[in-house]
Amino acid sequence: MATTKIGIIGAMAEEIELLHQHVAITSEFTKAGITYYEGTLHGKPVIYCKSGVGKVNAAVCTQLLLDAGASCVLFTGVAGALDPKLDIGDIVVSESCIQHDMDCTPLGFAKGVIPFHPRSEFVADKGLVDLAYEASERLFPGRSLKGKVLSGDQFIASREAVDELHQSLQGACAEMEGASVAQVCDMNGIPYVVIRSMSDKADGSAHVNFPEFTVKASANSHQIIEEMIKHI
């Protein structure tokens, strides 16, 4: 897959700390309060940053990343599992992303539909999806799932919410940024994929599981990014 500059986004410091240790950084700049680092990883040109939490942060971050020349976007991080087949540490590779908190049902739109926008579900690039899934399976055999990533400015923490999101929107996992990244990439015609490692089961045990597993889950995501870049 030909590319000129690979864009990488993490939502939290844990998710990009390993990039600092492995990327040969050549320059950096700050815009809108976000610091972008440029350099090479496994001989490939990359630009990466920490977006911050939530859909607005992710959207601003992604547009600036594209303006800086990213020709594809890999979003890495953690998420809460919705699909009951997933366990902590498993990987979800986005086939598509949708905003689960976009709700204009009183106006007659289905939940998740962005009124008057051409699309509401944003399909990830098949080449990047396959690359991410194959990388994940090489590293963590039998622990990867292609599926739909649900995003919203809410931390899902109840079994009822998990069941509703999984059943109504067929979500594999829930997080707070991916669909914004996906929509901005879609609007710019740029390929993307979201890779999420399950840090909790989004069922009320997050206060126990999240701190314990975030570092490990972030490390898993980073390993997949590195494995992908070797093959891009």
Coordinates of N, CA and C in Angstrom, one line a residue:
M1 N 0.8 -1.2 0.0 CA 0.0 0.0 0.0 C 0.9 1.2 0.0
A2 N 0.7 2.1 -1.0 CA 1.5 3.3 -1.1 C 1.0 4.3 -0.2
T3 N 1.9 5.1 0.4 CA 1.5 6.2 1.3 C 2.7 7.1 1.4
T4 N 2.4 8.4 1.7 CA 3.4 9.4 1.8 C 3.7 9.7 3.3
K5 N 2.7 9.8 4.1 CA 2.9 10.0 5.5 C 1.7 9.4 6.3
I6 N 2.1 8.5 7.2 CA 1.1 7.8 8.0 C 0.7 8.6 9.2
G7 N -0.5 8.9 9.4 CA -1.0 9.6 10.6 C -1.4 8.6 11.6
I8 N -1.0 8.9 12.9 CA -1.3 8.0 14.0 C -1.9 8.9 15.1
I9 N -3.0 8.5 15.7 CA -3.7 9.2 16.7 C -3.9 8.3 17.9
G10 N -3.6 8.8 19.1 CA -4.0 8.1 20.4 C -4.8 9.2 21.2
A11 N -5.8 8.7 22.0 CA -6.6 9.6 22.8 C -6.0 10.0 24.1
M12 N -5.1 9.1 24.6 CA -4.5 9.3 25.9 C -3.0 9.2 25.9
A13 N -2.3 9.7 26.9 CA -0.8 9.7 26.9 C -0.3 8.3 26.9
E14 N -1.0 7.3 27.5 CA -0.5 6.0 27.5 C -0.4 5.4 26.1
E15 N -1.3 5.9 25.3 CA -1.4 5.3 23.9 C -0.3 5.8 23.0
I16 N 0.4 6.9 23.3 CA 1.4 7.4 22.4 C 2.8 7.4 23.0
E17 N 2.8 7.1 24.3 CA 4.1 7.1 25.0 C 5.1 6.1 24.3
L18 N 4.7 5.0 23.9 CA 5.6 4.0 23.3 C 6.1 4.6 21.9
L19 N 5.2 5.4 21.2 CA 5.6 6.0 20.0 C 6.8 6.9 20.2
H20 N 6.8 7.7 21.3 CA 7.9 8.6 21.6 C 9.2 7.7 21.8
Q21 N 9.1 6.5 22.3 CA 10.3 5.7 22.5 C 10.8 5.1 21.2
H22 N 9.9 4.9 20.2 CA 10.3 4.2 19.0 C 10.4 5.0 17.7
V23 N 9.8 6.1 17.7 CA 9.8 7.0 16.5 C 11.1 7.8 16.5
A24 N 11.8 7.9 15.4 CA 12.9 8.8 15.2 C 12.3 10.2 14.9
I25 N 12.1 11.0 15.9 CA 11.4 12.3 15.7 C 12.3 13.3 15.0
T26 N 11.8 14.0 14.0 CA 12.6 15.0 13.3 C 12.1 16.4 13.5
S27 N 10.8 16.5 13.8 CA 10.2 17.8 14.1 C 9.0 17.7 14.9
E28 N 8.5 18.8 15.4 CA 7.2 18.9 16.1 C 6.7 20.3 16.0
F29 N 5.3 20.3 16.1 CA 4.7 21.6 16.1 C 3.4 21.5 17.0
T30 N 2.9 22.6 17.5 CA 1.7 22.7 18.3 C 0.7 23.6 17.6
K31 N -0.5 23.1 17.5 CA -1.6 23.9 17.0 C -2.9 23.5 17.7
A32 N -3.7 24.5 18.0 CA -5.0 24.3 18.8 C -4.7 23.5 20.1
G33 N -3.5 23.7 20.7 CA -3.2 23.0 21.9 C -2.8 21.6 21.8
I34 N -2.6 21.1 20.5 CA -2.3 19.7 20.3 C -0.9 19.7 19.7
T35 N 0.0 18.9 20.2 CA 1.4 18.8 19.7 C 1.5 17.6 18.8
Y36 N 2.0 17.9 17.6 CA 2.2 16.9 16.5 C 3.7 16.6 16.4
Y37 N 4.0 15.3 16.3 CA 5.4 14.8 16.1 C 5.6 14.2 14.8
E38 N 6.6 14.6 14.0 CA 6.9 14.0 12.8 C 8.2 13.3 12.8
G39 N 8.3 12.2 12.1 CA 9.6 11.4 12.1 C 9.4 10.1 11.3
T40 N 10.2 9.1 11.6 CA 10.1 7.8 10.9 C 10.0 6.7 11.9
L41 N 9.2 5.7 11.5 CA 9.0 4.5 12.3 C 9.2 3.3 11.3
H42 N 10.2 2.5 11.6 CA 10.5 1.4 10.6 C 10.8 1.9 9.2
G43 N 11.4 3.1 9.2 CA 11.7 3.6 7.9 C 10.6 4.3 7.1
K44 N 9.4 4.4 7.7 CA 8.2 5.0 7.1 C 8.0 6.3 7.7
P45 N 7.6 7.4 6.9 CA 7.3 8.7 7.5 C 6.0 8.6 8.3
V46 N 6.0 9.2 9.5 CA 4.8 9.2 10.3 C 4.6 10.6 10.9
I47 N 3.4 10.9 11.2 CA 3.0 12.0 12.0 C 2.0 11.6 13.1
Y48 N 2.2 11.9 14.3 CA 1.4 11.4 15.4 C 1.1 12.4 16.5
C49 N 0.1 12.1 17.3 CA -0.3 13.1 18.3 C -1.3 12.4 19.3
K50 N -1.5 13.1 20.4 CA -2.5 12.7 21.4 C -3.7 13.7 21.1
S51 N -4.8 13.1 20.9 CA -6.0 13.9 20.5 C -6.7 14.5 21.7
G52 N -6.6 13.8 22.9 CA -7.5 14.2 24.0 C -8.7 13.4 23.9
V53 N -9.5 13.4 24.9 CA -10.7 12.6 25.1 C -11.9 13.3 24.5
G54 N -12.7 12.5 23.7 CA -14.0 13.1 23.3 C -14.0 13.4 21.8
K55 N -15.2 13.5 21.2 CA -15.4 13.7 19.8 C -14.9 15.0 19.3
V56 N -15.1 16.1 20.0 CA -14.6 17.4 19.5 C -13.1 17.4 19.4
N57 N -12.4 17.0 20.5 CA -11.0 16.9 20.4 C -10.5 16.0 19.3
A58 N -11.2 14.9 19.1 CA -10.8 14.0 18.0 C -10.9 14.6 16.6
A59 N -12.0 15.3 16.4 CA -12.3 15.9 15.1 C -11.3 17.0 14.8
V60 N -11.0 17.9 15.7 CA -10.1 18.9 15.5 C -8.7 18.3 15.2
C61 N -8.3 17.4 16.1 CA -7.0 16.7 15.9 C -6.9 16.1 14.5
T62 N -7.9 15.4 14.1 CA -7.8 14.7 12.8 C -7.7 15.7 11.6
Q63 N -8.5 16.7 11.6 CA -8.4 17.7 10.5 C -7.0 18.3 10.5
L64 N -6.4 18.7 11.6 CA -5.1 19.3 11.6 C -4.1 18.3 11.2
L65 N -4.3 17.0 11.5 CA -3.3 15.9 11.1 C -3.4 15.8 9.6
L66 N -4.6 15.9 9.0 CA -4.7 15.8 7.5 C -4.1 17.0 6.9
D67 N -4.3 18.2 7.5 CA -3.8 19.4 6.9 C -2.3 19.4 6.9
A68 N -1.7 18.6 7.8 CA -0.2 18.5 7.9 C 0.3 17.4 7.0
G69 N -0.5 16.8 6.2 CA -0.1 15.9 5.1 C -0.3 14.4 5.4
A70 N -1.0 14.0 6.4 CA -1.3 12.6 6.6 C -2.1 12.0 5.4
S71 N -1.7 10.9 4.9 CA -2.4 10.4 3.7 C -3.2 9.2 4.1
C72 N -3.1 8.7 5.4 CA -4.0 7.8 6.0 C -4.0 8.0 7.5
V73 N -5.0 7.4 8.2 CA -5.0 7.6 9.7 C -5.3 6.3 10.3
L74 N -4.4 6.0 11.3 CA -4.6 4.9 12.2 C -4.9 5.4 13.6
F75 N -6.0 5.1 14.1 CA -6.4 5.5 15.5 C -6.2 4.4 16.4
T76 N -5.4 4.5 17.5 CA -5.2 3.4 18.4 C -5.6 3.8 19.8
G77 N -6.1 2.8 20.5 CA -6.4 3.1 21.9 C -7.2 2.0 22.6
V78 N -8.0 2.3 23.6 CA -8.7 1.4 24.4 C -10.2 1.6 24.2
A79 N -11.0 0.6 24.6 CA -12.5 0.7 24.5 C -13.1 -0.2 25.4
G80 N -14.4 0.0 25.6 CA -15.2 -1.0 26.4 C -15.9 -2.0 25.5
A81 N -15.8 -3.2 25.8 CA -16.4 -4.3 25.0 C -17.9 -4.3 25.1
L82 N -18.6 -4.4 23.9 CA -20.0 -4.6 23.8 C -20.4 -6.0 23.4
D83 N -19.7 -6.5 22.4 CA -19.9 -7.9 22.0 C -19.5 -8.9 23.1
P84 N -20.5 -9.7 23.4 CA -20.2 -10.6 24.6 C -19.0 -11.6 24.3
K85 N -18.7 -11.8 23.0 CA -17.5 -12.6 22.6 C -16.2 -12.1 23.1
L86 N -16.2 -10.7 23.3 CA -14.9 -10.1 23.6 C -14.6 -10.1 25.1
D87 N -13.3 -10.3 25.4 CA -12.8 -10.3 26.7 C -11.7 -9.1 26.8
I88 N -11.4 -8.8 28.1 CA -10.4 -7.8 28.3 C -9.1 -8.2 27.6
G89 N -8.5 -7.2 26.9 CA -7.3 -7.5 26.1 C -7.5 -7.9 24.7
D90 N -8.7 -8.3 24.3 CA -9.1 -8.6 22.9 C -9.0 -7.3 22.1
I91 N -8.9 -7.5 20.7 CA -8.8 -6.4 19.8 C -10.0 -6.3 18.9
V92 N -10.5 -5.0 18.7 CA -11.5 -4.8 17.7 C -10.9 -3.9 16.6
V93 N -11.0 -4.3 15.4 CA -10.6 -3.5 14.2 C -11.9 -3.0 13.6
S94 N -12.0 -1.7 13.3 CA -13.2 -1.1 12.9 C -13.5 -1.5 11.4
E95 N -14.6 -2.1 11.1 CA -15.1 -2.1 9.8 C -15.9 -0.9 9.4
S96 N -16.4 -0.3 10.5 CA -17.1 1.0 10.3 C -17.2 1.7 11.7
C97 N -17.6 3.0 11.7 CA -17.8 3.7 12.9 C -19.1 4.5 12.8
I98 N -19.8 4.6 14.0 CA -21.0 5.4 14.0 C -21.1 6.1 15.4
Q99 N -21.8 7.3 15.5 CA -22.0 8.0 16.7 C -23.2 7.5 17.4
H100 N -23.1 6.8 18.5 CA -24.2 6.2 19.2 C -25.0 7.3 19.9
D101 N -24.4 8.4 20.2 CA -25.1 9.5 20.9 C -25.7 10.5 20.0
M102 N -25.6 10.3 18.7 CA -26.4 11.2 17.8 C -27.8 10.7 17.7
D103 N -28.7 11.5 18.3 CA -30.1 11.0 18.5 C -31.1 12.1 18.2
C104 N -31.6 12.0 17.0 CA -32.6 12.9 16.5 C -33.9 12.2 16.2
T105 N -34.2 11.1 17.1 CA -35.4 10.3 16.9 C -36.7 11.1 17.0
P106 N -36.7 12.2 17.8 CA -38.0 13.0 17.8 C -38.3 13.6 16.5
L107 N -37.3 13.8 15.7 CA -37.5 14.4 14.3 C -37.8 13.3 13.3
G108 N -37.8 12.0 13.7 CA -38.1 11.0 12.7 C -36.8 10.3 12.2
F109 N -35.6 10.6 12.6 CA -34.4 10.0 12.2 C -34.1 8.8 13.1
A110 N -33.5 7.8 12.6 CA -33.1 6.6 13.4 C -31.9 7.0 14.3
K111 N -31.8 6.4 15.4 CA -30.7 6.7 16.3 C -29.4 6.4 15.5
G112 N -28.4 7.4 15.7 CA -27.2 7.3 15.1 C -27.1 8.0 13.7
V113 N -28.2 8.4 13.2 CA -28.3 9.1 11.9 C -28.0 10.6 12.1
I114 N -27.1 11.1 11.3 CA -26.7 12.5 11.3 C -27.7 13.2 10.3
P115 N -28.6 14.0 10.8 CA -29.6 14.6 9.8 C -29.0 15.3 8.7
F116 N -29.4 15.1 7.5 CA -29.1 15.8 6.3 C -27.6 15.6 5.9
H117 N -26.9 14.7 6.5 CA -25.5 14.4 6.1 C -25.6 13.2 5.2
P118 N -24.7 13.1 4.2 CA -24.8 12.0 3.2 C -24.6 10.6 3.8
R119 N -23.8 10.5 4.9 CA -23.6 9.3 5.5 C -23.6 9.4 7.1
S120 N -23.9 8.4 7.8 CA -23.9 8.4 9.2 C -23.0 7.3 9.7
E121 N -22.8 6.2 8.9 CA -21.9 5.1 9.3 C -20.7 5.2 8.3
F122 N -19.5 5.3 8.9 CA -18.4 5.6 8.1 C -17.5 4.4 8.0
V123 N -17.4 3.9 6.8 CA -16.7 2.6 6.5 C -15.2 2.8 6.5
A124 N -14.5 1.9 7.2 CA -13.1 2.0 7.2 C -12.5 1.4 5.9
D125 N -11.3 1.8 5.6 CA -10.6 1.4 4.4 C -10.3 -0.1 4.5
K126 N -10.8 -0.9 3.5 CA -10.6 -2.3 3.5 C -9.2 -2.8 3.6
G127 N -8.3 -2.1 2.9 CA -6.9 -2.5 2.9 C -6.3 -2.3 4.3
L128 N -6.6 -1.2 5.0 CA -6.1 -0.9 6.3 C -6.8 -1.9 7.3
V129 N -8.0 -2.2 7.1 CA -8.7 -3.1 8.0 C -8.0 -4.5 8.0
D130 N -7.8 -4.9 6.8 CA -7.2 -6.3 6.6 C -5.8 -6.2 7.2
L131 N -5.0 -5.2 6.9 CA -3.7 -5.0 7.4 C -3.7 -5.1 9.0
A132 N -4.6 -4.3 9.6 CA -4.7 -4.3 11.1 C -5.1 -5.7 11.6
Y133 N -6.1 -6.3 11.0 CA -6.6 -7.6 11.5 C -5.5 -8.7 11.4
E134 N -4.8 -8.7 10.2 CA -3.7 -9.6 10.1 C -2.6 -9.4 11.1
A135 N -2.2 -8.1 11.3 CA -1.2 -7.8 12.3 C -1.6 -8.3 13.7
S136 N -2.9 -8.0 14.0 CA -3.4 -8.4 15.3 C -3.4 -9.9 15.5
E137 N -3.8 -10.6 14.5 CA -3.8 -12.1 14.5 C -2.4 -12.7 14.6
R138 N -1.4 -12.0 14.0 CA 0.0 -12.5 14.2 C 0.5 -12.4 15.6
L139 N 0.1 -11.2 16.2 CA 0.5 -10.9 17.6 C -0.3 -11.6 18.6
F140 N -1.6 -11.6 18.4 CA -2.5 -12.2 19.4 C -3.5 -13.1 18.8
P141 N -3.1 -14.3 18.4 CA -3.9 -15.2 17.7 C -5.3 -15.5 18.4
G142 N -6.3 -15.4 17.6 CA -7.7 -15.8 18.1 C -8.3 -14.7 19.0
R143 N -7.7 -13.5 19.1 CA -8.2 -12.5 20.0 C -8.6 -11.2 19.2
S144 N -8.9 -11.3 17.9 CA -9.2 -10.2 17.1 C -10.6 -10.3 16.5
L145 N -11.3 -9.2 16.4 CA -12.6 -9.2 15.8 C -12.8 -7.9 14.9
K146 N -13.2 -8.1 13.7 CA -13.6 -7.0 12.9 C -15.1 -6.6 13.2
G147 N -15.4 -5.4 13.4 CA -16.7 -5.0 13.8 C -17.0 -3.5 13.8
K148 N -18.1 -3.1 14.2 CA -18.6 -1.7 14.2 C -18.2 -1.1 15.6
V149 N -17.5 0.1 15.5 CA -17.1 0.8 16.6 C -18.1 1.9 16.9
L150 N -18.6 2.0 18.1 CA -19.6 3.0 18.5 C -18.9 4.1 19.3
S151 N -19.1 5.4 18.9 CA -18.5 6.5 19.6 C -19.6 7.4 20.2
G152 N -19.2 8.0 21.4 CA -20.1 9.0 22.0 C -19.4 9.6 23.1
D153 N -19.9 10.8 23.5 CA -19.3 11.5 24.6 C -19.9 11.1 25.9
Q154 N -19.9 9.8 26.1 CA -20.4 9.1 27.3 C -19.5 7.9 27.7
F155 N -19.3 7.7 28.9 CA -18.5 6.5 29.4 C -19.6 5.5 29.7
I156 N -19.7 4.5 28.9 CA -20.7 3.4 29.1 C -20.3 2.5 30.3
A157 N -21.2 2.4 31.2 CA -20.8 1.7 32.5 C -21.9 0.9 33.1
S158 N -22.9 0.5 32.2 CA -24.0 -0.4 32.8 C -24.3 -1.5 31.8
R159 N -24.7 -2.6 32.4 CA -25.0 -3.8 31.6 C -26.2 -3.5 30.6
E160 N -27.2 -2.6 31.1 CA -28.3 -2.3 30.3 C -27.9 -1.5 29.1
A161 N -27.0 -0.5 29.3 CA -26.5 0.3 28.1 C -25.7 -0.6 27.2
V162 N -24.9 -1.5 27.7 CA -24.1 -2.4 26.8 C -25.1 -3.2 25.9
D163 N -26.1 -3.8 26.5 CA -27.0 -4.7 25.8 C -27.8 -3.9 24.7
E164 N -28.2 -2.6 25.1 CA -28.9 -1.8 24.2 C -28.1 -1.4 23.0
L165 N -26.8 -1.0 23.2 CA -26.0 -0.6 22.1 C -25.6 -1.8 21.2
H166 N -25.4 -2.9 21.8 CA -25.0 -4.1 21.0 C -26.2 -4.5 20.2
Q167 N -27.4 -4.5 20.7 CA -28.5 -5.0 20.0 C -29.1 -4.0 19.0
S168 N -29.1 -2.7 19.4 CA -29.8 -1.7 18.5 C -28.9 -1.3 17.4
L169 N -27.5 -1.2 17.6 CA -26.6 -0.7 16.7 C -25.6 -1.7 16.2
Q170 N -25.7 -2.9 16.8 CA -24.7 -4.0 16.5 C -23.3 -3.6 16.7
G171 N -23.1 -2.8 17.8 CA -21.7 -2.4 18.1 C -20.9 -3.5 18.7
A172 N -19.6 -3.5 18.3 CA -18.6 -4.4 18.9 C -18.0 -3.8 20.2
C173 N -17.8 -2.5 20.1 CA -17.2 -1.9 21.3 C -17.6 -0.4 21.3
A174 N -17.4 0.2 22.5 CA -17.8 1.6 22.7 C -16.6 2.4 23.2
E175 N -16.4 3.6 22.6 CA -15.4 4.5 23.0 C -15.8 5.9 22.7
M176 N -14.9 6.9 22.7 CA -15.3 8.3 22.7 C -14.7 9.2 21.5
E177 N -14.1 8.5 20.6 CA -13.4 9.3 19.5 C -13.5 8.8 18.1
G178 N -13.6 7.5 17.9 CA -13.4 6.9 16.6 C -14.3 7.4 15.5
A179 N -15.6 7.6 15.8 CA -16.5 8.0 14.7 C -16.2 9.4 14.3
S180 N -15.7 10.3 15.2 CA -15.3 11.6 14.8 C -14.1 11.5 13.8
V181 N -13.1 10.7 14.2 CA -12.0 10.5 13.3 C -12.4 10.0 11.9
A182 N -13.3 9.0 12.0 CA -13.8 8.4 10.7 C -14.6 9.4 9.9
Q183 N -15.4 10.3 10.5 CA -16.2 11.3 9.7 C -15.3 12.3 9.1
V184 N -14.3 12.8 9.8 CA -13.4 13.8 9.2 C -12.6 13.2 8.1
C185 N -12.1 11.9 8.3 CA -11.4 11.3 7.2 C -12.4 11.1 6.0
D186 N -13.6 10.7 6.2 CA -14.6 10.5 5.1 C -14.8 11.8 4.4
M187 N -14.9 12.9 5.1 CA -15.2 14.2 4.5 C -14.0 14.7 3.6
N188 N -12.8 14.2 4.0 CA -11.6 14.6 3.2 C -11.2 13.5 2.2
G189 N -11.9 12.4 2.2 CA -11.5 11.3 1.2 C -10.2 10.6 1.6
I190 N -10.0 10.5 2.9 CA -8.7 9.9 3.4 C -9.0 8.5 4.1
P191 N -8.3 7.5 3.8 CA -8.5 6.2 4.4 C -8.2 6.2 5.9
Y192 N -8.9 5.4 6.6 CA -8.7 5.3 8.1 C -9.0 3.9 8.5
V193 N -8.5 3.6 9.7 CA -8.9 2.4 10.5 C -8.8 2.7 12.0
V194 N -9.7 2.2 12.8 CA -9.6 2.4 14.3 C -9.2 1.0 14.8
I195 N -8.3 1.0 15.7 CA -7.8 -0.3 16.4 C -8.0 -0.1 17.9
R196 N -8.9 -0.9 18.5 CA -9.2 -0.7 19.9 C -8.9 -2.0 20.7
S197 N -8.2 -1.9 21.8 CA -7.9 -3.0 22.7 C -8.9 -2.8 23.9
M198 N -9.5 -3.9 24.2 CA -10.5 -3.9 25.3 C -9.9 -3.7 26.6
S199 N -10.2 -2.6 27.3 CA -9.7 -2.4 28.6 C -10.7 -2.7 29.7
D200 N -12.0 -2.8 29.3 CA -13.0 -3.2 30.3 C -14.2 -3.7 29.5
K201 N -15.2 -4.2 30.2 CA -16.4 -4.7 29.6 C -17.6 -3.8 29.6
A202 N -17.3 -2.5 29.9 CA -18.4 -1.5 29.8 C -19.6 -1.9 30.6
D203 N -19.4 -2.5 31.7 CA -20.6 -3.1 32.4 C -20.7 -2.7 33.9
G204 N -20.0 -1.6 34.3 CA -20.0 -1.2 35.7 C -18.8 -1.6 36.4
S205 N -18.0 -2.5 35.9 CA -16.7 -2.9 36.5 C -15.5 -2.0 36.1
A206 N -15.8 -1.0 35.3 CA -14.7 -0.1 34.7 C -13.9 0.5 35.8
H207 N -14.5 0.9 36.9 CA -13.7 1.5 38.0 C -12.6 0.5 38.6
V208 N -12.9 -0.8 38.4 CA -11.9 -1.7 38.8 C -10.9 -2.1 37.7
N209 N -11.5 -2.3 36.5 CA -10.6 -2.8 35.4 C -9.8 -1.7 34.6
F210 N -10.4 -0.5 34.5 CA -9.8 0.5 33.6 C -8.4 0.9 33.9
P211 N -8.1 1.3 35.2 CA -6.7 1.6 35.5 C -5.8 0.5 35.3
E212 N -6.2 -0.7 35.7 CA -5.4 -1.9 35.7 C -5.0 -2.3 34.3
F213 N -5.9 -2.2 33.3 CA -5.7 -2.7 32.0 C -5.4 -1.7 30.9
T214 N -5.5 -0.4 31.2 CA -5.2 0.6 30.2 C -3.8 0.5 29.7
V215 N -2.8 0.4 30.5 CA -1.4 0.4 30.1 C -1.2 -0.8 29.2
K216 N -1.7 -2.0 29.6 CA -1.5 -3.2 28.8 C -2.2 -3.1 27.5
A217 N -3.5 -2.7 27.5 CA -4.2 -2.6 26.3 C -3.6 -1.6 25.3
S218 N -3.1 -0.5 25.9 CA -2.4 0.5 25.0 C -1.2 -0.1 24.4
A219 N -0.5 -0.9 25.1 CA 0.7 -1.6 24.6 C 0.4 -2.5 23.5
N220 N -0.7 -3.2 23.6 CA -1.2 -4.1 22.6 C -1.5 -3.4 21.3
S221 N -2.2 -2.3 21.5 CA -2.5 -1.4 20.3 C -1.3 -0.9 19.6
H222 N -0.3 -0.5 20.4 CA 0.9 0.0 19.8 C 1.7 -1.1 19.0
Q223 N 1.7 -2.3 19.6 CA 2.3 -3.4 18.9 C 1.7 -3.6 17.5
I224 N 0.4 -3.5 17.4 CA -0.3 -3.7 16.2 C 0.0 -2.6 15.2
I225 N 0.1 -1.4 15.7 CA 0.5 -0.2 14.8 C 1.9 -0.5 14.2
E226 N 2.8 -0.9 15.1 CA 4.2 -1.1 14.6 C 4.2 -2.3 13.5
E227 N 3.4 -3.3 13.8 CA 3.4 -4.4 12.9 C 2.7 -4.0 11.5
M228 N 1.7 -3.2 11.6 CA 1.1 -2.6 10.4 C 2.1 -1.8 9.6
I229 N 2.8 -0.9 10.2 CA 3.7 0.0 9.5 C 4.8 -0.8 8.8
K230 N 5.2 -1.9 9.4 CA 6.2 -2.7 8.7 C 5.7 -3.2 7.4
H231 N 4.4 -3.3 7.2 CA 3.9 -3.9 6.0 C 3.2 -2.9 5.1
I232 N 3.2 -1.6 5.5 CA 2.6 -0.6 4.6 C 3.6 -0.2 3.6

